[in-house]
Amino acid sequence: MVSLPVPQTDAGHDGLAAFRRSPRRALLALDFDGTLAPIVPDPEQARAHPDVLPALARLAPLIGTLAIITGRAAATAVRLGRLDSDEAPAGLTVLGAYGAERWDADTGETRTPGPHAGVGAARAELPEVVSGSVPSGQAHIEDKGGALAVHTRRAADPAAALEALRRPLTELAARHGLHVEPGRMVLELRPPGMDKGAALARLVAERDPSVVIYGGDDLGDLAAFAAVERLRGDGLPGVRLLSASAEVPELTAAADLTVDGPAGVAALLTALAAAADGPDGAARS
């Protein structure tokens, strides 16, 4: 038997056992930033951990569905992660903008929705709101297309800058019918009804897997963790995987299995590939 990390919950044990029994029908979905790629001060400099692509490429042909679910635009995640390179996994699906966008490796095509009026209106006002709330250079706006993110990681006091922005950004979002999602030194404005849990649930309904594993690192991933819990209530085994960091300790209680950041995720992917390709995994579907 291949050695895998030991989950901290009984449901996590059951989920990994289900993966071993039927890897060819397993669905594995992962967040990008903080899970596959280390968090960095400049979001445009994010890159997948060097061990991630080889591990994903090895695992992809051994399981039923491999997906990335991210708040980034799908094309941005593909570019930063080099997910369309020769080393990238075959058959990968990227659900960007919390599932509103979709890129499939098999076709190389990206499907995107029409622009949201609220995001467009907030985009026009956002620079003035930010500059009126924190000193120059204390916040960075990331335009995700279907959402807007304001990062404070570069500030002298990132937590204080984030708190100073919370109320004005919440008021801006309310004026334009948007939702504010907090994260790791970031506040994101996006249309309501868009979250990783809904994206994951739709993918599960489409693929009908034998087990679902979802991995994330931030508050935005709690919706996907909750979706895994609901699916387990319906009889589908599942594992909530946490790419742990000291910045978001509240996710620990919601996880079944915890690893140490993107390096730990890459090691787990390698172990899952070995389990799927072993005598038990290779023989079962």
PDB file of C-alpha atoms in Angstrom:
ATOM      1  CA  MET A   1       0.000   0.000   0.000  1.00  0.00           C
ATOM      2  CA  VAL A   2       1.202   3.521  -0.835  1.00  0.00           C
ATOM      3  CA  SER A   3       1.742   5.761   2.172  1.00  0.00           C
ATOM      4  CA  LEU A   4      -0.592   8.751   2.192  1.00  0.00           C
ATOM      5  CA  PRO A   5      -0.969  11.429   4.869  1.00  0.00           C
ATOM      6  CA  VAL A   6      -3.343  10.476   7.679  1.00  0.00           C
ATOM      7  CA  PRO A   7      -6.572  12.524   7.702  1.00  0.00           C
ATOM      8  CA  GLN A   8      -7.713  14.019  10.982  1.00  0.00           C
ATOM      9  CA  THR A   9     -11.355  12.981  10.479  1.00  0.00           C
ATOM     10  CA  ASP A  10     -13.193   9.704   9.913  1.00  0.00           C
ATOM     11  CA  ALA A  11     -14.828  11.178   6.806  1.00  0.00           C
ATOM     12  CA  GLY A  12     -11.383  11.988   5.448  1.00  0.00           C
ATOM     13  CA  HIS A  13     -10.282   8.389   6.035  1.00  0.00           C
ATOM     14  CA  ASP A  14     -13.362   7.182   4.169  1.00  0.00           C
ATOM     15  CA  GLY A  15     -12.672   9.575   1.312  1.00  0.00           C
ATOM     16  CA  LEU A  16      -9.107   8.398   0.784  1.00  0.00           C
ATOM     17  CA  ALA A  17     -10.265   4.780   1.006  1.00  0.00           C
ATOM     18  CA  ALA A  18     -12.818   5.521  -1.720  1.00  0.00           C
ATOM     19  CA  PHE A  19     -10.057   7.069  -3.840  1.00  0.00           C
ATOM     20  CA  ARG A  20      -7.959   3.914  -3.474  1.00  0.00           C
ATOM     21  CA  ARG A  21     -10.910   1.734  -4.479  1.00  0.00           C
ATOM     22  CA  SER A  22     -11.828   3.701  -7.581  1.00  0.00           C
ATOM     23  CA  PRO A  23      -9.245   6.267  -8.697  1.00  0.00           C
ATOM     24  CA  ARG A  24     -10.405   6.126 -12.319  1.00  0.00           C
ATOM     25  CA  ARG A  25     -13.680   7.788 -11.295  1.00  0.00           C
ATOM     26  CA  ALA A  26     -12.241  10.231  -8.751  1.00  0.00           C
ATOM     27  CA  LEU A  27     -12.650  13.982  -9.060  1.00  0.00           C
ATOM     28  CA  LEU A  28      -9.854  16.185  -7.729  1.00  0.00           C
ATOM     29  CA  ALA A  29     -10.304  19.970  -7.734  1.00  0.00           C
ATOM     30  CA  LEU A  30      -7.787  22.468  -6.405  1.00  0.00           C
ATOM     31  CA  ASP A  31      -7.519  26.192  -5.796  1.00  0.00           C
ATOM     32  CA  PHE A  32      -4.576  27.971  -7.472  1.00  0.00           C
ATOM     33  CA  ASP A  33      -3.133  30.753  -5.275  1.00  0.00           C
ATOM     34  CA  GLY A  34      -1.900  29.441  -1.938  1.00  0.00           C
ATOM     35  CA  THR A  35      -2.647  25.851  -2.901  1.00  0.00           C
ATOM     36  CA  LEU A  36      -0.715  25.170  -6.107  1.00  0.00           C
ATOM     37  CA  ALA A  37       1.208  28.458  -6.112  1.00  0.00           C
ATOM     38  CA  PRO A  38       2.782  30.193  -3.099  1.00  0.00           C
ATOM     39  CA  ILE A  39       1.230  33.519  -2.123  1.00  0.00           C
ATOM     40  CA  VAL A  40       3.423  36.419  -3.289  1.00  0.00           C
ATOM     41  CA  PRO A  41       3.165  40.223  -2.843  1.00  0.00           C
ATOM     42  CA  ASP A  42       2.454  40.812  -6.555  1.00  0.00           C
ATOM     43  CA  PRO A  43      -0.345  38.537  -7.867  1.00  0.00           C
ATOM     44  CA  GLU A  44       1.127  38.740 -11.380  1.00  0.00           C
ATOM     45  CA  GLN A  45       4.279  37.038 -10.106  1.00  0.00           C
ATOM     46  CA  ALA A  46       2.450  33.959  -8.792  1.00  0.00           C
ATOM     47  CA  ARG A  47       3.794  30.703 -10.197  1.00  0.00           C
ATOM     48  CA  ALA A  48       2.962  27.090  -9.454  1.00  0.00           C
ATOM     49  CA  HIS A  49       5.354  25.361  -7.059  1.00  0.00           C
ATOM     50  CA  PRO A  50       8.026  23.616  -9.179  1.00  0.00           C
ATOM     51  CA  ASP A  51       6.866  20.162  -8.068  1.00  0.00           C
ATOM     52  CA  VAL A  52       3.214  20.803  -8.916  1.00  0.00           C
ATOM     53  CA  LEU A  53       3.144  20.427 -12.707  1.00  0.00           C
ATOM     54  CA  PRO A  54       5.074  17.123 -12.761  1.00  0.00           C
ATOM     55  CA  ALA A  55       2.793  15.748 -10.042  1.00  0.00           C
ATOM     56  CA  LEU A  56      -0.383  16.881 -11.820  1.00  0.00           C
ATOM     57  CA  ALA A  57       0.873  15.510 -15.149  1.00  0.00           C
ATOM     58  CA  ARG A  58       1.503  12.124 -13.550  1.00  0.00           C
ATOM     59  CA  LEU A  59      -1.854  12.059 -11.759  1.00  0.00           C
ATOM     60  CA  ALA A  60      -4.117  13.372 -14.549  1.00  0.00           C
ATOM     61  CA  PRO A  61      -4.327  10.204 -16.695  1.00  0.00           C
ATOM     62  CA  LEU A  62      -4.944   8.040 -13.630  1.00  0.00           C
ATOM     63  CA  ILE A  63      -8.115   9.721 -12.354  1.00  0.00           C
ATOM     64  CA  GLY A  64     -11.467  10.684 -13.811  1.00  0.00           C
ATOM     65  CA  THR A  65     -11.433  14.475 -13.438  1.00  0.00           C
ATOM     66  CA  LEU A  66      -8.722  16.994 -12.620  1.00  0.00           C
ATOM     67  CA  ALA A  67      -9.763  20.627 -12.218  1.00  0.00           C
ATOM     68  CA  ILE A  68      -8.598  23.962 -10.875  1.00  0.00           C
ATOM     69  CA  ILE A  69     -11.246  26.260  -9.385  1.00  0.00           C
ATOM     70  CA  THR A  70     -10.014  29.810  -8.883  1.00  0.00           C
ATOM     71  CA  GLY A  71     -11.169  33.361  -8.447  1.00  0.00           C
ATOM     72  CA  ARG A  72      -8.691  34.369 -11.126  1.00  0.00           C
ATOM     73  CA  ALA A  73      -9.764  34.687 -14.730  1.00  0.00           C
ATOM     74  CA  ALA A  74      -9.337  31.261 -16.318  1.00  0.00           C
ATOM     75  CA  ALA A  75      -6.865  32.573 -18.901  1.00  0.00           C
ATOM     76  CA  THR A  76      -4.775  34.197 -16.154  1.00  0.00           C
ATOM     77  CA  ALA A  77      -4.539  30.969 -14.148  1.00  0.00           C
ATOM     78  CA  VAL A  78      -3.567  29.066 -17.303  1.00  0.00           C
ATOM     79  CA  ARG A  79      -0.860  31.618 -18.136  1.00  0.00           C
ATOM     80  CA  LEU A  80       0.619  31.945 -14.657  1.00  0.00           C
ATOM     81  CA  GLY A  81       0.466  28.211 -13.999  1.00  0.00           C
ATOM     82  CA  ARG A  82       1.831  27.288 -17.447  1.00  0.00           C
ATOM     83  CA  LEU A  83      -1.144  24.971 -17.705  1.00  0.00           C
ATOM     84  CA  ASP A  84      -1.014  24.972 -21.506  1.00  0.00           C
ATOM     85  CA  SER A  85       2.679  24.041 -21.683  1.00  0.00           C
ATOM     86  CA  ASP A  86       4.076  20.688 -22.795  1.00  0.00           C
ATOM     87  CA  GLU A  87       4.684  19.734 -19.150  1.00  0.00           C
ATOM     88  CA  ALA A  88       1.102  20.461 -18.084  1.00  0.00           C
ATOM     89  CA  PRO A  89      -1.450  17.735 -17.318  1.00  0.00           C
ATOM     90  CA  ALA A  90      -3.677  16.478 -20.109  1.00  0.00           C
ATOM     91  CA  GLY A  91      -7.440  16.744 -19.754  1.00  0.00           C
ATOM     92  CA  LEU A  92      -7.299  19.538 -17.179  1.00  0.00           C
ATOM     93  CA  THR A  93     -10.302  21.827 -16.665  1.00  0.00           C
ATOM     94  CA  VAL A  94      -9.874  25.330 -15.218  1.00  0.00           C
ATOM     95  CA  LEU A  95     -12.966  26.985 -13.772  1.00  0.00           C
ATOM     96  CA  GLY A  96     -12.061  30.658 -13.453  1.00  0.00           C
ATOM     97  CA  ALA A  97     -13.925  33.602 -11.902  1.00  0.00           C
ATOM     98  CA  TYR A  98     -15.428  31.195  -9.363  1.00  0.00           C
ATOM     99  CA  GLY A  99     -16.821  28.979 -12.107  1.00  0.00           C
ATOM    100  CA  ALA A 100     -18.165  31.678 -14.419  1.00  0.00           C
ATOM    101  CA  GLU A 101     -15.347  30.957 -16.898  1.00  0.00           C
ATOM    102  CA  ARG A 102     -14.122  27.609 -18.171  1.00  0.00           C
ATOM    103  CA  TRP A 103     -10.952  26.532 -19.984  1.00  0.00           C
ATOM    104  CA  ASP A 104     -10.436  22.948 -21.166  1.00  0.00           C
ATOM    105  CA  ALA A 105      -6.980  21.644 -21.991  1.00  0.00           C
ATOM    106  CA  ASP A 106      -8.382  19.253 -24.597  1.00  0.00           C
ATOM    107  CA  THR A 107      -9.620  22.116 -26.788  1.00  0.00           C
ATOM    108  CA  GLY A 108      -7.621  25.084 -25.493  1.00  0.00           C
ATOM    109  CA  GLU A 109     -10.826  27.122 -25.613  1.00  0.00           C
ATOM    110  CA  THR A 110     -12.097  29.488 -22.915  1.00  0.00           C
ATOM    111  CA  ARG A 111     -15.768  30.191 -22.344  1.00  0.00           C
ATOM    112  CA  THR A 112     -16.556  33.456 -20.572  1.00  0.00           C
ATOM    113  CA  PRO A 113     -19.821  35.155 -19.581  1.00  0.00           C
ATOM    114  CA  GLY A 114     -20.842  38.649 -20.602  1.00  0.00           C
ATOM    115  CA  PRO A 115     -19.647  41.583 -18.456  1.00  0.00           C
ATOM    116  CA  HIS A 116     -21.449  42.244 -15.167  1.00  0.00           C
ATOM    117  CA  ALA A 117     -22.773  45.821 -14.964  1.00  0.00           C
ATOM    118  CA  GLY A 118     -22.008  46.096 -11.249  1.00  0.00           C
ATOM    119  CA  VAL A 119     -18.384  45.108 -11.720  1.00  0.00           C
ATOM    120  CA  GLY A 120     -18.015  47.670 -14.496  1.00  0.00           C
ATOM    121  CA  ALA A 121     -19.464  50.448 -12.352  1.00  0.00           C
ATOM    122  CA  ALA A 122     -17.327  49.507  -9.339  1.00  0.00           C
ATOM    123  CA  ARG A 123     -14.232  49.337 -11.538  1.00  0.00           C
ATOM    124  CA  ALA A 124     -14.674  52.997 -12.462  1.00  0.00           C
ATOM    125  CA  GLU A 125     -15.012  54.102  -8.822  1.00  0.00           C
ATOM    126  CA  LEU A 126     -12.547  51.755  -7.163  1.00  0.00           C
ATOM    127  CA  PRO A 127      -9.276  53.723  -7.600  1.00  0.00           C
ATOM    128  CA  GLU A 128     -10.781  56.805  -5.945  1.00  0.00           C
ATOM    129  CA  VAL A 129     -12.270  54.764  -3.095  1.00  0.00           C
ATOM    130  CA  VAL A 130      -8.929  53.066  -2.439  1.00  0.00           C
ATOM    131  CA  SER A 131      -6.866  56.259  -2.622  1.00  0.00           C
ATOM    132  CA  GLY A 132      -9.295  57.967  -0.260  1.00  0.00           C
ATOM    133  CA  SER A 133      -9.036  55.174   2.314  1.00  0.00           C
ATOM    134  CA  VAL A 134      -5.334  54.333   2.591  1.00  0.00           C
ATOM    135  CA  PRO A 135      -2.086  56.189   1.768  1.00  0.00           C
ATOM    136  CA  SER A 136      -0.545  55.783  -1.660  1.00  0.00           C
ATOM    137  CA  GLY A 137       1.232  52.459  -2.169  1.00  0.00           C
ATOM    138  CA  GLN A 138      -0.606  50.699   0.673  1.00  0.00           C
ATOM    139  CA  ALA A 139      -3.036  48.837  -1.587  1.00  0.00           C
ATOM    140  CA  HIS A 140      -2.888  47.233  -5.017  1.00  0.00           C
ATOM    141  CA  ILE A 141      -5.922  46.716  -7.280  1.00  0.00           C
ATOM    142  CA  GLU A 142      -6.094  43.494  -9.258  1.00  0.00           C
ATOM    143  CA  ASP A 143      -8.652  43.490 -12.070  1.00  0.00           C
ATOM    144  CA  LYS A 144      -9.815  39.913 -12.576  1.00  0.00           C
ATOM    145  CA  GLY A 145     -12.277  40.784 -15.314  1.00  0.00           C
ATOM    146  CA  GLY A 146     -15.329  39.304 -13.619  1.00  0.00           C
ATOM    147  CA  ALA A 147     -14.241  40.532 -10.171  1.00  0.00           C
ATOM    148  CA  LEU A 148     -12.039  43.171  -8.535  1.00  0.00           C
ATOM    149  CA  ALA A 149      -9.518  42.483  -5.774  1.00  0.00           C
ATOM    150  CA  VAL A 150      -7.736  44.939  -3.502  1.00  0.00           C
ATOM    151  CA  HIS A 151      -4.529  43.571  -1.951  1.00  0.00           C
ATOM    152  CA  THR A 152      -2.685  45.045   1.041  1.00  0.00           C
ATOM    153  CA  ARG A 153       0.223  42.598   1.341  1.00  0.00           C
ATOM    154  CA  ARG A 154       2.700  45.263   0.181  1.00  0.00           C
ATOM    155  CA  ALA A 155       1.612  47.761   2.869  1.00  0.00           C
ATOM    156  CA  ALA A 156       3.782  48.592   5.887  1.00  0.00           C
ATOM    157  CA  ASP A 157       0.952  47.222   8.062  1.00  0.00           C
ATOM    158  CA  PRO A 158      -1.114  44.935   5.790  1.00  0.00           C
ATOM    159  CA  ALA A 159      -3.736  44.093   8.422  1.00  0.00           C
ATOM    160  CA  ALA A 160      -4.361  47.747   9.297  1.00  0.00           C
ATOM    161  CA  ALA A 161      -4.644  48.725   5.630  1.00  0.00           C
ATOM    162  CA  LEU A 162      -7.105  45.892   5.032  1.00  0.00           C
ATOM    163  CA  GLU A 163      -9.244  47.007   7.965  1.00  0.00           C
ATOM    164  CA  ALA A 164      -9.228  50.615   6.724  1.00  0.00           C
ATOM    165  CA  LEU A 165     -10.541  49.438   3.364  1.00  0.00           C
ATOM    166  CA  ARG A 166     -13.196  47.064   4.657  1.00  0.00           C
ATOM    167  CA  ARG A 167     -16.029  49.569   5.201  1.00  0.00           C
ATOM    168  CA  PRO A 168     -15.545  51.725   2.056  1.00  0.00           C
ATOM    169  CA  LEU A 169     -15.245  48.642  -0.150  1.00  0.00           C
ATOM    170  CA  THR A 170     -18.316  47.085   1.443  1.00  0.00           C
ATOM    171  CA  GLU A 171     -20.261  50.282   0.769  1.00  0.00           C
ATOM    172  CA  LEU A 172     -19.003  50.383  -2.829  1.00  0.00           C
ATOM    173  CA  ALA A 173     -20.033  46.775  -3.357  1.00  0.00           C
ATOM    174  CA  ALA A 174     -23.492  47.401  -1.886  1.00  0.00           C
ATOM    175  CA  ARG A 175     -24.093  50.330  -4.247  1.00  0.00           C
ATOM    176  CA  HIS A 176     -23.530  48.074  -7.237  1.00  0.00           C
ATOM    177  CA  GLY A 177     -25.054  44.795  -6.076  1.00  0.00           C
ATOM    178  CA  LEU A 178     -21.756  43.051  -5.451  1.00  0.00           C
ATOM    179  CA  HIS A 179     -20.490  40.748  -2.699  1.00  0.00           C
ATOM    180  CA  VAL A 180     -17.273  41.347  -0.712  1.00  0.00           C
ATOM    181  CA  GLU A 181     -15.141  38.263  -0.072  1.00  0.00           C
ATOM    182  CA  PRO A 182     -12.246  38.586   2.421  1.00  0.00           C
ATOM    183  CA  GLY A 183      -9.061  36.609   1.929  1.00  0.00           C
ATOM    184  CA  ARG A 184      -5.368  36.529   2.741  1.00  0.00           C
ATOM    185  CA  MET A 185      -4.632  40.291   2.882  1.00  0.00           C
ATOM    186  CA  VAL A 186      -7.200  40.896   0.147  1.00  0.00           C
ATOM    187  CA  LEU A 187     -10.800  42.030  -0.226  1.00  0.00           C
ATOM    188  CA  GLU A 188     -12.567  40.972  -3.401  1.00  0.00           C
ATOM    189  CA  LEU A 189     -15.679  42.457  -4.979  1.00  0.00           C
ATOM    190  CA  ARG A 190     -17.636  40.044  -7.147  1.00  0.00           C
ATOM    191  CA  PRO A 191     -21.187  39.338  -8.331  1.00  0.00           C
ATOM    192  CA  PRO A 192     -23.399  37.449  -5.857  1.00  0.00           C
ATOM    193  CA  GLY A 193     -24.010  33.753  -6.406  1.00  0.00           C
ATOM    194  CA  MET A 194     -20.461  33.113  -7.609  1.00  0.00           C
ATOM    195  CA  ASP A 195     -18.462  30.847  -5.314  1.00  0.00           C
ATOM    196  CA  LYS A 196     -16.240  27.805  -5.460  1.00  0.00           C
ATOM    197  CA  GLY A 197     -18.841  25.605  -3.788  1.00  0.00           C
ATOM    198  CA  ALA A 198     -21.365  26.175  -6.558  1.00  0.00           C
ATOM    199  CA  ALA A 199     -18.666  25.618  -9.192  1.00  0.00           C
ATOM    200  CA  LEU A 200     -17.599  22.367  -7.548  1.00  0.00           C
ATOM    201  CA  ALA A 201     -21.179  21.119  -7.209  1.00  0.00           C
ATOM    202  CA  ARG A 202     -21.848  21.742 -10.909  1.00  0.00           C
ATOM    203  CA  LEU A 203     -18.683  19.882 -11.890  1.00  0.00           C
ATOM    204  CA  VAL A 204     -19.622  16.921  -9.688  1.00  0.00           C
ATOM    205  CA  ALA A 205     -23.104  16.801 -11.245  1.00  0.00           C
ATOM    206  CA  GLU A 206     -21.513  16.817 -14.706  1.00  0.00           C
ATOM    207  CA  ARG A 207     -18.927  14.100 -14.039  1.00  0.00           C
ATOM    208  CA  ASP A 208     -20.685  11.789 -11.528  1.00  0.00           C
ATOM    209  CA  PRO A 209     -17.468  10.782  -9.690  1.00  0.00           C
ATOM    210  CA  SER A 210     -16.959   8.022  -7.133  1.00  0.00           C
ATOM    211  CA  VAL A 211     -15.206  10.414  -4.718  1.00  0.00           C
ATOM    212  CA  VAL A 212     -14.482  14.145  -4.620  1.00  0.00           C
ATOM    213  CA  ILE A 213     -11.343  15.764  -3.190  1.00  0.00           C
ATOM    214  CA  TYR A 214     -11.127  19.542  -2.967  1.00  0.00           C
ATOM    215  CA  GLY A 215      -8.034  21.459  -1.864  1.00  0.00           C
ATOM    216  CA  GLY A 216      -7.816  25.113  -0.859  1.00  0.00           C
ATOM    217  CA  ASP A 217      -6.127  27.541   1.516  1.00  0.00           C
ATOM    218  CA  ASP A 218      -8.303  30.614   2.045  1.00  0.00           C
ATOM    219  CA  LEU A 219     -11.700  31.816   3.244  1.00  0.00           C
ATOM    220  CA  GLY A 220     -13.045  31.671  -0.318  1.00  0.00           C
ATOM    221  CA  ASP A 221     -12.488  27.910  -0.225  1.00  0.00           C
ATOM    222  CA  LEU A 222     -14.893  27.415   2.681  1.00  0.00           C
ATOM    223  CA  ALA A 223     -17.797  27.337   0.219  1.00  0.00           C
ATOM    224  CA  ALA A 224     -16.173  24.402  -1.574  1.00  0.00           C
ATOM    225  CA  PHE A 225     -15.475  22.671   1.757  1.00  0.00           C
ATOM    226  CA  ALA A 226     -19.173  23.098   2.575  1.00  0.00           C
ATOM    227  CA  ALA A 227     -20.101  21.629  -0.818  1.00  0.00           C
ATOM    228  CA  VAL A 228     -17.967  18.557  -0.068  1.00  0.00           C
ATOM    229  CA  GLU A 229     -19.792  18.200   3.258  1.00  0.00           C
ATOM    230  CA  ARG A 230     -23.193  18.397   1.535  1.00  0.00           C
ATOM    231  CA  LEU A 231     -22.136  15.851  -1.078  1.00  0.00           C
ATOM    232  CA  ARG A 232     -21.017  13.494   1.677  1.00  0.00           C
ATOM    233  CA  GLY A 233     -24.450  13.872   3.214  1.00  0.00           C
ATOM    234  CA  ASP A 234     -25.845  12.638  -0.111  1.00  0.00           C
ATOM    235  CA  GLY A 235     -23.595   9.561   0.018  1.00  0.00           C
ATOM    236  CA  LEU A 236     -20.602  10.684  -2.072  1.00  0.00           C
ATOM    237  CA  PRO A 237     -17.277  10.189  -0.242  1.00  0.00           C
ATOM    238  CA  GLY A 238     -15.156  13.320  -0.082  1.00  0.00           C
ATOM    239  CA  VAL A 239     -12.021  14.892   1.357  1.00  0.00           C
ATOM    240  CA  ARG A 240     -11.509  18.541   2.310  1.00  0.00           C
ATOM    241  CA  LEU A 241      -7.797  19.207   1.802  1.00  0.00           C
ATOM    242  CA  LEU A 242      -6.158  22.229   3.438  1.00  0.00           C
ATOM    243  CA  SER A 243      -2.988  23.854   2.142  1.00  0.00           C
ATOM    244  CA  ALA A 244      -2.171  25.280   5.553  1.00  0.00           C
ATOM    245  CA  SER A 245      -0.794  28.711   6.385  1.00  0.00           C
ATOM    246  CA  ALA A 246      -0.520  30.726   9.574  1.00  0.00           C
ATOM    247  CA  GLU A 247      -2.567  33.505   7.950  1.00  0.00           C
ATOM    248  CA  VAL A 248      -5.876  31.602   7.897  1.00  0.00           C
ATOM    249  CA  PRO A 249      -5.958  29.318  10.966  1.00  0.00           C
ATOM    250  CA  GLU A 250      -9.773  29.193  10.956  1.00  0.00           C
ATOM    251  CA  LEU A 251      -9.752  26.744   8.017  1.00  0.00           C
ATOM    252  CA  THR A 252      -8.081  24.026  10.088  1.00  0.00           C
ATOM    253  CA  ALA A 253     -11.299  23.007  11.831  1.00  0.00           C
ATOM    254  CA  ALA A 254     -13.088  22.684   8.471  1.00  0.00           C
ATOM    255  CA  ALA A 255     -10.491  20.360   6.899  1.00  0.00           C
ATOM    256  CA  ASP A 256     -10.170  16.576   6.825  1.00  0.00           C
ATOM    257  CA  LEU A 257      -6.536  16.515   5.727  1.00  0.00           C
ATOM    258  CA  THR A 258      -3.884  19.205   6.235  1.00  0.00           C
ATOM    259  CA  VAL A 259      -0.582  19.596   4.395  1.00  0.00           C
ATOM    260  CA  ASP A 260       2.102  22.278   4.547  1.00  0.00           C
ATOM    261  CA  GLY A 261       1.358  24.756   1.762  1.00  0.00           C
ATOM    262  CA  PRO A 262       1.904  24.206  -1.983  1.00  0.00           C
ATOM    263  CA  ALA A 263       4.955  21.990  -1.362  1.00  0.00           C
ATOM    264  CA  GLY A 264       2.797  19.724   0.778  1.00  0.00           C
ATOM    265  CA  VAL A 265       0.074  19.714  -1.882  1.00  0.00           C
ATOM    266  CA  ALA A 266       2.608  18.680  -4.522  1.00  0.00           C
ATOM    267  CA  ALA A 267       3.831  15.835  -2.307  1.00  0.00           C
ATOM    268  CA  LEU A 268       0.241  14.670  -1.754  1.00  0.00           C
ATOM    269  CA  LEU A 269      -0.460  14.745  -5.489  1.00  0.00           C
ATOM    270  CA  THR A 270       2.588  12.549  -6.034  1.00  0.00           C
ATOM    271  CA  ALA A 271       1.379  10.130  -3.370  1.00  0.00           C
ATOM    272  CA  LEU A 272      -2.127  10.033  -4.891  1.00  0.00           C
ATOM    273  CA  ALA A 273      -0.610   9.259  -8.295  1.00  0.00           C
ATOM    274  CA  ALA A 274       1.413   6.417  -6.793  1.00  0.00           C
ATOM    275  CA  ALA A 275      -1.712   5.078  -5.068  1.00  0.00           C
ATOM    276  CA  ALA A 276      -3.752   5.290  -8.282  1.00  0.00           C
ATOM    277  CA  ASP A 277      -1.003   3.638 -10.311  1.00  0.00           C
ATOM    278  CA  GLY A 278      -0.306   0.873  -7.789  1.00  0.00           C
ATOM    279  CA  PRO A 279      -1.600  -2.701  -7.844  1.00  0.00           C
ATOM    280  CA  ASP A 280      -4.932  -1.742  -6.267  1.00  0.00           C
ATOM    281  CA  GLY A 281      -5.529   1.514  -8.082  1.00  0.00           C
ATOM    282  CA  ALA A 282      -4.485   0.267 -11.503  1.00  0.00           C
ATOM    283  CA  ALA A 283      -6.814  -2.686 -11.277  1.00  0.00           C
ATOM    284  CA  ARG A 284      -9.981  -0.849 -10.305  1.00  0.00           C
ATOM    285  CA  SER A 285     -12.210   1.700 -11.994  1.00  0.00           C
TER     286      SER A 285
END
